[in-house]
Short mmCIF file of C-alpha atoms and ligand atoms in Angstrom, two decimals:
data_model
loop_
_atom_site.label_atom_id
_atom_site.label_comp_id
_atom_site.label_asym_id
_atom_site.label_seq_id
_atom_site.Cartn_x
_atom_site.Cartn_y
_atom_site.Cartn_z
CA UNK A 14 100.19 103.29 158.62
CA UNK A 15 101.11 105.24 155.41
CA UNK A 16 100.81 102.98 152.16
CA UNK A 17 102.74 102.36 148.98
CA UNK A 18 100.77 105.26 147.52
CA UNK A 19 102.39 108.83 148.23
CA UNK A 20 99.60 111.30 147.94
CA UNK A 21 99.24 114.35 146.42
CA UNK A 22 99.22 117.78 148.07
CA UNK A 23 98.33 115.70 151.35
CA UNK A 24 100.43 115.06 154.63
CA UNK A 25 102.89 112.93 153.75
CA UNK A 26 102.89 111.04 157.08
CA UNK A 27 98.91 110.08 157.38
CA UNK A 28 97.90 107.23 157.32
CA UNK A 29 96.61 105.01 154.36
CA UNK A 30 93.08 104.54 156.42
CA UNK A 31 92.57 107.76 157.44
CA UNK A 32 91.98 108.61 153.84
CA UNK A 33 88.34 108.63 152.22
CA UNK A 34 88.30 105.62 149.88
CA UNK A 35 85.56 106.39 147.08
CA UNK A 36 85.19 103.52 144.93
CA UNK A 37 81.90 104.25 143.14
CA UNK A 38 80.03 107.17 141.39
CA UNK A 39 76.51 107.38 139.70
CA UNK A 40 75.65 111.48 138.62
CA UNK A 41 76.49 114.01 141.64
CA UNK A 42 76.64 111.16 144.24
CA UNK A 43 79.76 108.91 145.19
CA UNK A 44 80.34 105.88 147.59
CA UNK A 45 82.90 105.47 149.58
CA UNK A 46 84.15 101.79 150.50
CA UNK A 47 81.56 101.49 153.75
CA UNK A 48 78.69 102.49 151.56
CA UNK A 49 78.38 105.80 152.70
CA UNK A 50 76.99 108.06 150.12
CA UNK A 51 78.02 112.13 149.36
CA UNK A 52 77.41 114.57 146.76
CA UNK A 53 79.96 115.46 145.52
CA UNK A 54 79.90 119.00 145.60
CA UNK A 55 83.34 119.31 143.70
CA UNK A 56 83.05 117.35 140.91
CA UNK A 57 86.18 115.58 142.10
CA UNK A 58 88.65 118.38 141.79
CA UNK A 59 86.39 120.96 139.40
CA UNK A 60 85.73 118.66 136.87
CA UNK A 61 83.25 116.45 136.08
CA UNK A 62 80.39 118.32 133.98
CA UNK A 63 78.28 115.65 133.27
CA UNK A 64 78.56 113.36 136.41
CA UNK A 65 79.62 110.40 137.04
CA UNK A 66 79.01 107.01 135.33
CA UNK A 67 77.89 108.02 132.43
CA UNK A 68 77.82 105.14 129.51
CA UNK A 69 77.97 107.55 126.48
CA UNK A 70 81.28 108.25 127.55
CA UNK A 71 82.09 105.11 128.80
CA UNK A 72 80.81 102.87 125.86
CA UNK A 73 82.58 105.91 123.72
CA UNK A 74 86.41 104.56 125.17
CA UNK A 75 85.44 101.07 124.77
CA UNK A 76 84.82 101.01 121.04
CA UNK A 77 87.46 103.50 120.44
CA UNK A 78 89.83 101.02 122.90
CA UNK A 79 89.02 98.20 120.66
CA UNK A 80 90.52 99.70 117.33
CA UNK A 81 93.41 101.36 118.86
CA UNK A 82 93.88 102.05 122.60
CA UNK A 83 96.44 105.07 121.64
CA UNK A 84 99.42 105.74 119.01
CA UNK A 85 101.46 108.93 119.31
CA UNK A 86 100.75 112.24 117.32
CA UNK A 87 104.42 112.80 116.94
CA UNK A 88 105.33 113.44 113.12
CA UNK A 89 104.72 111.75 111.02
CA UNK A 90 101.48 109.78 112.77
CA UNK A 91 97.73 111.62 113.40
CA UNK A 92 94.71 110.57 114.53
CA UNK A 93 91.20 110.91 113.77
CA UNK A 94 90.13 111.42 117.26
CA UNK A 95 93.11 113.96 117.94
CA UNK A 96 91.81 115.86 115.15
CA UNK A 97 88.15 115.62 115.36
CA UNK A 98 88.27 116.64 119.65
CA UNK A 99 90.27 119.71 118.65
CA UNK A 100 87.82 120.80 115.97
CA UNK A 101 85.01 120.16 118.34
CA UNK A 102 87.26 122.38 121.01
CA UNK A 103 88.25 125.37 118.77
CA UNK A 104 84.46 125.38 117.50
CA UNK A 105 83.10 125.81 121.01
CA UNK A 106 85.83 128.69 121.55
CA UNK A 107 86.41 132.44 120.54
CA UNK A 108 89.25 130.77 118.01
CA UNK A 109 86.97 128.80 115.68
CA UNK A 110 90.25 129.31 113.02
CA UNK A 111 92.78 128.20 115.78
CA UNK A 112 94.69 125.15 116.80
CA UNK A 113 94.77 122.76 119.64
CA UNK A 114 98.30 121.61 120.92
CA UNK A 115 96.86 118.52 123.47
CA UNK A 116 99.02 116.79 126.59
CA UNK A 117 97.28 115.24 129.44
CA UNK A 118 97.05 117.72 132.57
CA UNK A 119 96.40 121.09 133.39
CA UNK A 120 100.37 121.87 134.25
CA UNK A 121 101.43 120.33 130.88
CA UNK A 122 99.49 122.98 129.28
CA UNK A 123 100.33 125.98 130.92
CA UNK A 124 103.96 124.86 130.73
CA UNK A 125 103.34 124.76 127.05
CA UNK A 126 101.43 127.92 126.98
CA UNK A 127 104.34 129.63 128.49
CA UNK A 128 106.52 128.36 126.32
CA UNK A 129 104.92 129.03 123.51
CA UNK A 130 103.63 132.24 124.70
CA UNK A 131 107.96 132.96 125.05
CA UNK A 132 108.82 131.12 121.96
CA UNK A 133 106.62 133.23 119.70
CA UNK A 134 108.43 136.50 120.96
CA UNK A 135 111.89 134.56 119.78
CA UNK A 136 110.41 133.64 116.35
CA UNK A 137 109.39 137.56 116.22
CA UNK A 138 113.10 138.82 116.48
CA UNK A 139 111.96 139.94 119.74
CA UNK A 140 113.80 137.57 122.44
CA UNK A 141 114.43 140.03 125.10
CA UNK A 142 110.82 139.31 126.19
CA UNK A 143 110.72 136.84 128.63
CA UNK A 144 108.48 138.57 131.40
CA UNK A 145 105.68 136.52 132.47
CA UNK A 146 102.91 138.33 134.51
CA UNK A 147 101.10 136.28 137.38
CA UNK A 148 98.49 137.27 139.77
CA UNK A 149 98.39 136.63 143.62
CA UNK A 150 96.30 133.98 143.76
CA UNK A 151 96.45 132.18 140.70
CA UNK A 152 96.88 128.71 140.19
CA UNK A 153 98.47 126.69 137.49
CA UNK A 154 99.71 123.77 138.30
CA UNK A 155 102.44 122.38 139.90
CA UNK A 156 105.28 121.94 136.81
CA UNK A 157 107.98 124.29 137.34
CA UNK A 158 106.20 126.67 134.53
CA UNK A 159 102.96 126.71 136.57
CA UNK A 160 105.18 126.40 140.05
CA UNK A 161 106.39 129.78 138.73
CA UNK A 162 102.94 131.52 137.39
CA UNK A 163 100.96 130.77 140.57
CA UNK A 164 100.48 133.37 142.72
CA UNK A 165 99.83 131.14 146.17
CA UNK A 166 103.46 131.71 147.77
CA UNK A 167 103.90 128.15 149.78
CA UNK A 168 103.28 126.38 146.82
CA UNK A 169 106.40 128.16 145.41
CA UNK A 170 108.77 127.72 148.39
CA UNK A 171 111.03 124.50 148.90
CA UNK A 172 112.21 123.45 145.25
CA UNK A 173 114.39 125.74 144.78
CA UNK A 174 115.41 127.63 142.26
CA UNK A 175 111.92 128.42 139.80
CA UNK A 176 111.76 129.70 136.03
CA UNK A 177 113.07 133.19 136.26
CA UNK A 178 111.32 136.30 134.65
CA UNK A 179 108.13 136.05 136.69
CA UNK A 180 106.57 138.91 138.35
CA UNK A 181 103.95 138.89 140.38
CA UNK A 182 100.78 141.57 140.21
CA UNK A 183 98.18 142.13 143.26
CA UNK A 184 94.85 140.04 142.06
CA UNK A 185 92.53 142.95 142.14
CA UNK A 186 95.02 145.54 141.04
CA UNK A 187 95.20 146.73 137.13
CA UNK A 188 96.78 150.07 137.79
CA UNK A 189 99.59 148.24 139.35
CA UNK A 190 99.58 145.88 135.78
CA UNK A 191 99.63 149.27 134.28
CA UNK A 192 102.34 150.44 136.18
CA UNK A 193 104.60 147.11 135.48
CA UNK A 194 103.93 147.46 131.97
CA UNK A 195 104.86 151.00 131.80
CA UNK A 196 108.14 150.20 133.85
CA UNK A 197 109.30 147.20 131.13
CA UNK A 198 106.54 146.66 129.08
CA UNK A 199 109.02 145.68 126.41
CA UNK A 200 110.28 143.12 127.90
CA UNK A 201 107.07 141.09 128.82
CA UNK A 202 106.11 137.98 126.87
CA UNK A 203 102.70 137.54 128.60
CA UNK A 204 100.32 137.95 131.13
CA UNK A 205 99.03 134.59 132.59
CA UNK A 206 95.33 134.58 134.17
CA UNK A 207 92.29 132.42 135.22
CA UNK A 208 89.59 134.24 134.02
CA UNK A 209 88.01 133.40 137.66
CA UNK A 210 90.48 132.29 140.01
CA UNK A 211 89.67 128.76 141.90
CA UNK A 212 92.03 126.90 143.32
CA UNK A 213 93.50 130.41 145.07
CA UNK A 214 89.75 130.76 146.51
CA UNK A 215 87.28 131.46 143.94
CA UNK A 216 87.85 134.72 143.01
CA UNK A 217 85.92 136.24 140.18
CA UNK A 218 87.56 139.55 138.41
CA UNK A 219 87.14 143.17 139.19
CA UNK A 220 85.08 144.24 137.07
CA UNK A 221 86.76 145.32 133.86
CA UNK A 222 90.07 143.97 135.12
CA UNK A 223 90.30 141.35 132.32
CA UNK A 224 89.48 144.23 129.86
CA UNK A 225 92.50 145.81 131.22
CA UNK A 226 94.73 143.18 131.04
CA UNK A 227 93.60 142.91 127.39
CA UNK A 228 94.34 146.56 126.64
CA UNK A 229 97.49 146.58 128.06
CA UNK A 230 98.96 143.38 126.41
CA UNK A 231 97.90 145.05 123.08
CA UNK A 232 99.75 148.51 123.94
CA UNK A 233 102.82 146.71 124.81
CA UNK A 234 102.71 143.79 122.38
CA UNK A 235 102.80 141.18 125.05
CA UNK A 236 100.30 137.92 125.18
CA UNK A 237 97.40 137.13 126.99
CA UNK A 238 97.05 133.73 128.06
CA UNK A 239 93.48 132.55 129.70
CA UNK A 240 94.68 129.73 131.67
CA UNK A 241 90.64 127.73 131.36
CA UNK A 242 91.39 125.08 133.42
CA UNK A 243 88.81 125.16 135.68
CA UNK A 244 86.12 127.66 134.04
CA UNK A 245 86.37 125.67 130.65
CA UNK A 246 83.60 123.94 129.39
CA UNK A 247 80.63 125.34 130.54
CA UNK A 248 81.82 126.14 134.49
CA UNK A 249 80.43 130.09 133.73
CA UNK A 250 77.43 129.85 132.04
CA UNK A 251 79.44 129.86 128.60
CA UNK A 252 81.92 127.61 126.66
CA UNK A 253 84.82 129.53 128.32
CA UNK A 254 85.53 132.16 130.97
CA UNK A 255 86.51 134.08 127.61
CA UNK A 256 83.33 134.11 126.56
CA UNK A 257 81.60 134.55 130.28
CA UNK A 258 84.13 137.72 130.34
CA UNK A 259 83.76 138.81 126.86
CA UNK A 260 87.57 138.72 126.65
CA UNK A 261 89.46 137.45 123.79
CA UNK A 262 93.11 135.61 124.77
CA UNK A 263 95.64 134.80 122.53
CA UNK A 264 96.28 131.35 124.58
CA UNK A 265 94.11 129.50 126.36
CA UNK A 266 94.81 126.50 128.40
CA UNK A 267 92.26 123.87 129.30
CA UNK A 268 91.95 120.52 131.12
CA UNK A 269 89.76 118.73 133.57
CA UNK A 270 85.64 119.14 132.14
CA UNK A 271 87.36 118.81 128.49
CA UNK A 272 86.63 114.78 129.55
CA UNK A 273 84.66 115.58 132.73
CA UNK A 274 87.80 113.59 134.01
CA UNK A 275 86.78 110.51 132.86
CA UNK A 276 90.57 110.28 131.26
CA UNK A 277 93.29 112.74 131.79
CA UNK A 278 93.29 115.54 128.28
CA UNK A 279 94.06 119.13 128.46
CA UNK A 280 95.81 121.62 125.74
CA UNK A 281 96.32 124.89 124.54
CA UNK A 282 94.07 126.49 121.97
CA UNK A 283 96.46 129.23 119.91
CA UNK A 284 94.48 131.85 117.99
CA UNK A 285 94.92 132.09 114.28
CA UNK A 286 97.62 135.39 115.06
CA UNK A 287 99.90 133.19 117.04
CA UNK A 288 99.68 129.90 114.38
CA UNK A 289 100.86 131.92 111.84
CA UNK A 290 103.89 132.95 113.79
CA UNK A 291 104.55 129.21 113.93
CA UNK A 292 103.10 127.89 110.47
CA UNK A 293 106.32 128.84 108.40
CA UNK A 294 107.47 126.10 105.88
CA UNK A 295 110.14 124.35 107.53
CA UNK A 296 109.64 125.53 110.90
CA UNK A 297 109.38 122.39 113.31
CA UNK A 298 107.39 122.72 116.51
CA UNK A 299 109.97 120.95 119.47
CA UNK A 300 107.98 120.41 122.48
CA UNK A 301 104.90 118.09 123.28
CA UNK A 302 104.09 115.11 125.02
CA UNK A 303 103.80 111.52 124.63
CA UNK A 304 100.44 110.93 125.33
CA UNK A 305 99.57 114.00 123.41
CA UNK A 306 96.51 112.69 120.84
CA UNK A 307 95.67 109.44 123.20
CA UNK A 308 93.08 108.36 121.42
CA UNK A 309 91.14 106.73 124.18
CA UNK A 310 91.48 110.62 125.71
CA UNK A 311 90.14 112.00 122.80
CA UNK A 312 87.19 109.56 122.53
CA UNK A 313 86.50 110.41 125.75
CA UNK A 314 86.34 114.06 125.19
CA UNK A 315 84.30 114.09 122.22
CA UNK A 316 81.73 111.79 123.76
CA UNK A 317 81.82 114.38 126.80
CA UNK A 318 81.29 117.52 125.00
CA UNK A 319 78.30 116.24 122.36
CA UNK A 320 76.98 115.06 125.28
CA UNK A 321 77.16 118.30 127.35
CA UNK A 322 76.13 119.87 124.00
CA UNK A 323 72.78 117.41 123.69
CA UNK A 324 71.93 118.06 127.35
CA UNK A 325 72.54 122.25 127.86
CA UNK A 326 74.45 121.59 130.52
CA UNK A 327 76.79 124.91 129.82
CA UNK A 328 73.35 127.09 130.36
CA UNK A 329 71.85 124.56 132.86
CA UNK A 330 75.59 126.43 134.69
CA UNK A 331 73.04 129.28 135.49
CA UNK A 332 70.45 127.46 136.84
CA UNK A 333 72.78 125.16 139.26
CA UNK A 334 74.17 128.73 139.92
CA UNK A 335 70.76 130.16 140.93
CA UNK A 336 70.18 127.27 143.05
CA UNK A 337 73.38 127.37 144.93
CA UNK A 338 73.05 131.29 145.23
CA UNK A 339 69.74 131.08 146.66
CA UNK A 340 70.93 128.62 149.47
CA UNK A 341 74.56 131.16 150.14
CA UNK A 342 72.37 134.16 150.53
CA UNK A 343 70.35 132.03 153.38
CA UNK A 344 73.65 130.94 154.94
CA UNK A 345 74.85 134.87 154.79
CA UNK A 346 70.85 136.31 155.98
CA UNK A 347 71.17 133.44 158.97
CA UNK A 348 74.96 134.78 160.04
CA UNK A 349 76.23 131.35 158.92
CA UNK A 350 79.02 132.91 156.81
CA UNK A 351 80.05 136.21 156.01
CA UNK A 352 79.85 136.52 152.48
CA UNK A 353 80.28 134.48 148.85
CA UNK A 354 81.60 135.24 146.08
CA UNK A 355 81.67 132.80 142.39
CA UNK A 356 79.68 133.32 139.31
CA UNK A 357 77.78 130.48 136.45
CA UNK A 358 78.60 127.15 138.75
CA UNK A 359 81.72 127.91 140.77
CA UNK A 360 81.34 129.95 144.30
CA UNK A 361 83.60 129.92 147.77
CA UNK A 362 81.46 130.78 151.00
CA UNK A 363 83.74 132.69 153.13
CA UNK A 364 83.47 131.82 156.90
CA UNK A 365 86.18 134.68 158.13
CA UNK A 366 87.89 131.90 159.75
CA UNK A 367 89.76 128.46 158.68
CA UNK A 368 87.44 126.43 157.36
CA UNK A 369 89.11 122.63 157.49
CA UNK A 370 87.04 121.77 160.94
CA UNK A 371 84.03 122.81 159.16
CA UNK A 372 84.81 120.87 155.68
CA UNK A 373 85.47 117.83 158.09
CA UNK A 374 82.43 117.92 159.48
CA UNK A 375 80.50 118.33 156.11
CA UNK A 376 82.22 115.56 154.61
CA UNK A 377 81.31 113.09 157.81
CA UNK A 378 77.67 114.33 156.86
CA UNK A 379 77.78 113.24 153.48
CA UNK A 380 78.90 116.57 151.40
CA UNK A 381 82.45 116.94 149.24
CA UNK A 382 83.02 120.57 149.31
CA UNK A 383 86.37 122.10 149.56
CA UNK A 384 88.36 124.38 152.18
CA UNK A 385 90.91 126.96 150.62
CA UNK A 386 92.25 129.19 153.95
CA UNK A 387 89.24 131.03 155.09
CA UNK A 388 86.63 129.69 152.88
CA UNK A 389 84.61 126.62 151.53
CA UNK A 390 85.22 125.69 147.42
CA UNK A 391 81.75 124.75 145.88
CA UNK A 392 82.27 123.21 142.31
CA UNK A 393 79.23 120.73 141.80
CA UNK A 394 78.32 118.49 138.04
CA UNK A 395 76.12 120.64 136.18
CA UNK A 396 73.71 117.28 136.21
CA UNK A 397 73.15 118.30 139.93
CA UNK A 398 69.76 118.05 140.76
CA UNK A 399 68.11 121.08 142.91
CA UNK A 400 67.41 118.43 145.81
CA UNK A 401 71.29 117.68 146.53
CA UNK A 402 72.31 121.32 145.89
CA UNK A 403 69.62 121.99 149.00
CA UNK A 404 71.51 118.95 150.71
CA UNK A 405 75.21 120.52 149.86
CA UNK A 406 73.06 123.96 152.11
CA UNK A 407 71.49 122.14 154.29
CA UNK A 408 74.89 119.91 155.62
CA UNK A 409 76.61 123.10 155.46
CA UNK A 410 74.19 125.00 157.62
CA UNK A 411 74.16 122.43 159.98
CA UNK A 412 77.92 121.96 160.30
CA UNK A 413 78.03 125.80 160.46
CA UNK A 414 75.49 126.11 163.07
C1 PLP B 17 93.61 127.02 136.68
C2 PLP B 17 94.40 125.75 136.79
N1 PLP B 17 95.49 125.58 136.02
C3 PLP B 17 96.22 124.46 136.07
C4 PLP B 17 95.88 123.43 136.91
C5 PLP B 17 96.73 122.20 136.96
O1 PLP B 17 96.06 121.12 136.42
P1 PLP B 17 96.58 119.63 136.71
O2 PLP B 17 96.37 119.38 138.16
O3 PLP B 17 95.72 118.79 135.81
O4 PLP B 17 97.99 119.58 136.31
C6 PLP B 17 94.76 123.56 137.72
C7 PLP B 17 94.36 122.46 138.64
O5 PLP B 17 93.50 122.61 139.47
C8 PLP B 17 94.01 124.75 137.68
O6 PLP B 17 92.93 124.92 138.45
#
């Protein structure tokens, strides 16, 4: 029997019990509602840094739930947590003189990248630029902004009509960017891009693709938006994909590991060239969201990243990386899959065949990993110890074999 609940990007018609029910969490392991224990080699949905149950963060919400649970950023009202998580983002970021416009989920900010990204053309004089450039592949989100941008085509199909102006590039393919932006380069606003591409399979760049992009947004004037919602905070060995990539964005859009989930924040950080587009006296900013600033969010985030700051956990990336490359070259050297590919903390293994039977029979042997088409999604807390990466191997191996 289904229940009240309608679940996301699930079969609508399953039923309630068939569902895993996880109703505990203590670092990379969770419990389900038998007692059965499984690292969780996800970190729910590519989030959580610094695992699960952690007090500082926990404690952190509590106090700051005591003053004030949450009052809106809307003008004329701030907030010292607001302001102080956004100083603590920008510093971690290659725009340590840019702003932070928050909301609560990854869609919310790269709707408001894009429209942003669109609204600074307008504010230029130039508002025949409306082109947004997405990647096969990509993901970002499910608002009709990020319906638009992704690049995964039955996630587009049955809404209907989407944004217009969005064209889509081959993933691995810069000359064909090169040839859209010689075609209309004029009229394109921005390029939109994970830095490594997750939820479409884990698919790092060619190399010097996101150079590319770079060059060719500065030829033709256009923006390039990072969309960071996965490879933010620490998920490539650095702050940011940005800074894994050595690639500078004018927009960047994070979510998820800004609170290691433990309550819903994302944003956009704008670089100090597109502020001052916006920073005119008078000018007044019309978009943003009503939990935008939640301070209980906020307090959440800052506890999360001075913690993942105290701890290394953005280098300890590399070493969780080394680990879980070390057991993917065994499963490739055994014949056990046919290849990986991921870099700092993130991989897929690709089995060259659909891998849901496989991730079923992981998961009944106590291992959260995650099938996309062909492959298996690996994603684990950068707390991970190295015995339950060898148990994420091991379970796959065995479900493999
Ligand atoms: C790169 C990227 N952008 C945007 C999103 C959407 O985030 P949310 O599900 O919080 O709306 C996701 C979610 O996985 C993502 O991976």
């Amino acid at each position: 029997m289904t229940s009240a609940l309608f679940h996301a990007f699930a079969p609508a018609a399953k039923p309630e019990a068939d569902f895993v029910n996880i109703v505990r969490g203590e670092g990379s392991l969770v419990w389900d509602d038998s007692g059965k224990d499984y690292v969780d080699g996800l970190g729910s949905l590519w989030y959580c840094q610094v695992g699960h149950g952690r007090a500082e963060i926990i404690d952190a919400v509590a106090d700051q739930m005591r003053r004030i649970e949450a009052y809106n950023i809307f003008d004329p009202f701030t907030n010292e947590p607001a302001v102080r998580v956004a100083e603590m983002i920008v510093e971690r970021s290659p725009h340590p003189d840019g702003r932070v416009f928050l909301g609560c989920s990854g869609s919310e900010a790269v709707d408001s990248a894009l429209k942003i990204a669109r609204q600074y053309h307008q504010k230029r004089g130039d508002a025949d630029r409306q082109v947004v450039v997405r990647r096969t592949n990509g993901y970002h989100g499910t608002n009709f902004g990020g319906t638009s941008a992704q690049g995964i085509a039955p996630n587009r199909e049955g809404w209907g009509d989407l944004v217009p102006h969005f064209v889509e590039v081959p993933h691995d393919d810069l000359e064909a960017a090169a040839t859209l932006f010689a075609e209309q380069g004029e009229r394109i606003a921005a390029v939109i891009s994970e830095p490594v591409q997750g939820a479409g399979g884990v698919h790092p760049p060619p190399a010097g693709y996101l150079e590319g992009l770079r060059r060719l947004c500065d030829d033709y004037g256009a923006l390039l938006i990072f969309d960071e919602v996965i490879c933010g905070f620490g998920r490539t060995g650095e702050w940011f994909g940005a800074q894994h990539y050595g690639v500078t964005p004018d927009l960047m859009t994070f979510a998820k590991a800004v609170t290691s989930g433990y309550l819903p924040l994302s944003g956009v950080i704008l670089s100090r060239r597109v502020c001052e587009v916006f920073e005119e006296p008078g000018f007044i900013f019309r978009s943003g969201y009503t939990y935008a600033g939640h301070q209980a969010s906020c307090a959440a985030g800052i506890a999360n990243l001075q913690l993942m700051t105290d701890e290394g956990l953005v280098g300890r990336a590399n070493h969780v990386g080394g680990q879980l490359r070390g057991g993917l070259d065994a499963l490739m050297a055994d014949g056990l899959i046919e290849s990986w590919r991921g870099t700092g903390a993130v991989y897929a293994a690709e089995l060259g065949r659909d891998a849901i039977l496989v991730r079923n029979e992981i998961l009944a042997n106590g291992v959260i990993v995650r099938p996309i088409g062909t492959c298996l999604a690996i994603c684990p807390p950068l707390v991970i110890t190295d015995d339950e990466v060898g148990r994420i191997v091991d379970t796959m191996a065995d479900a493999l074999r």
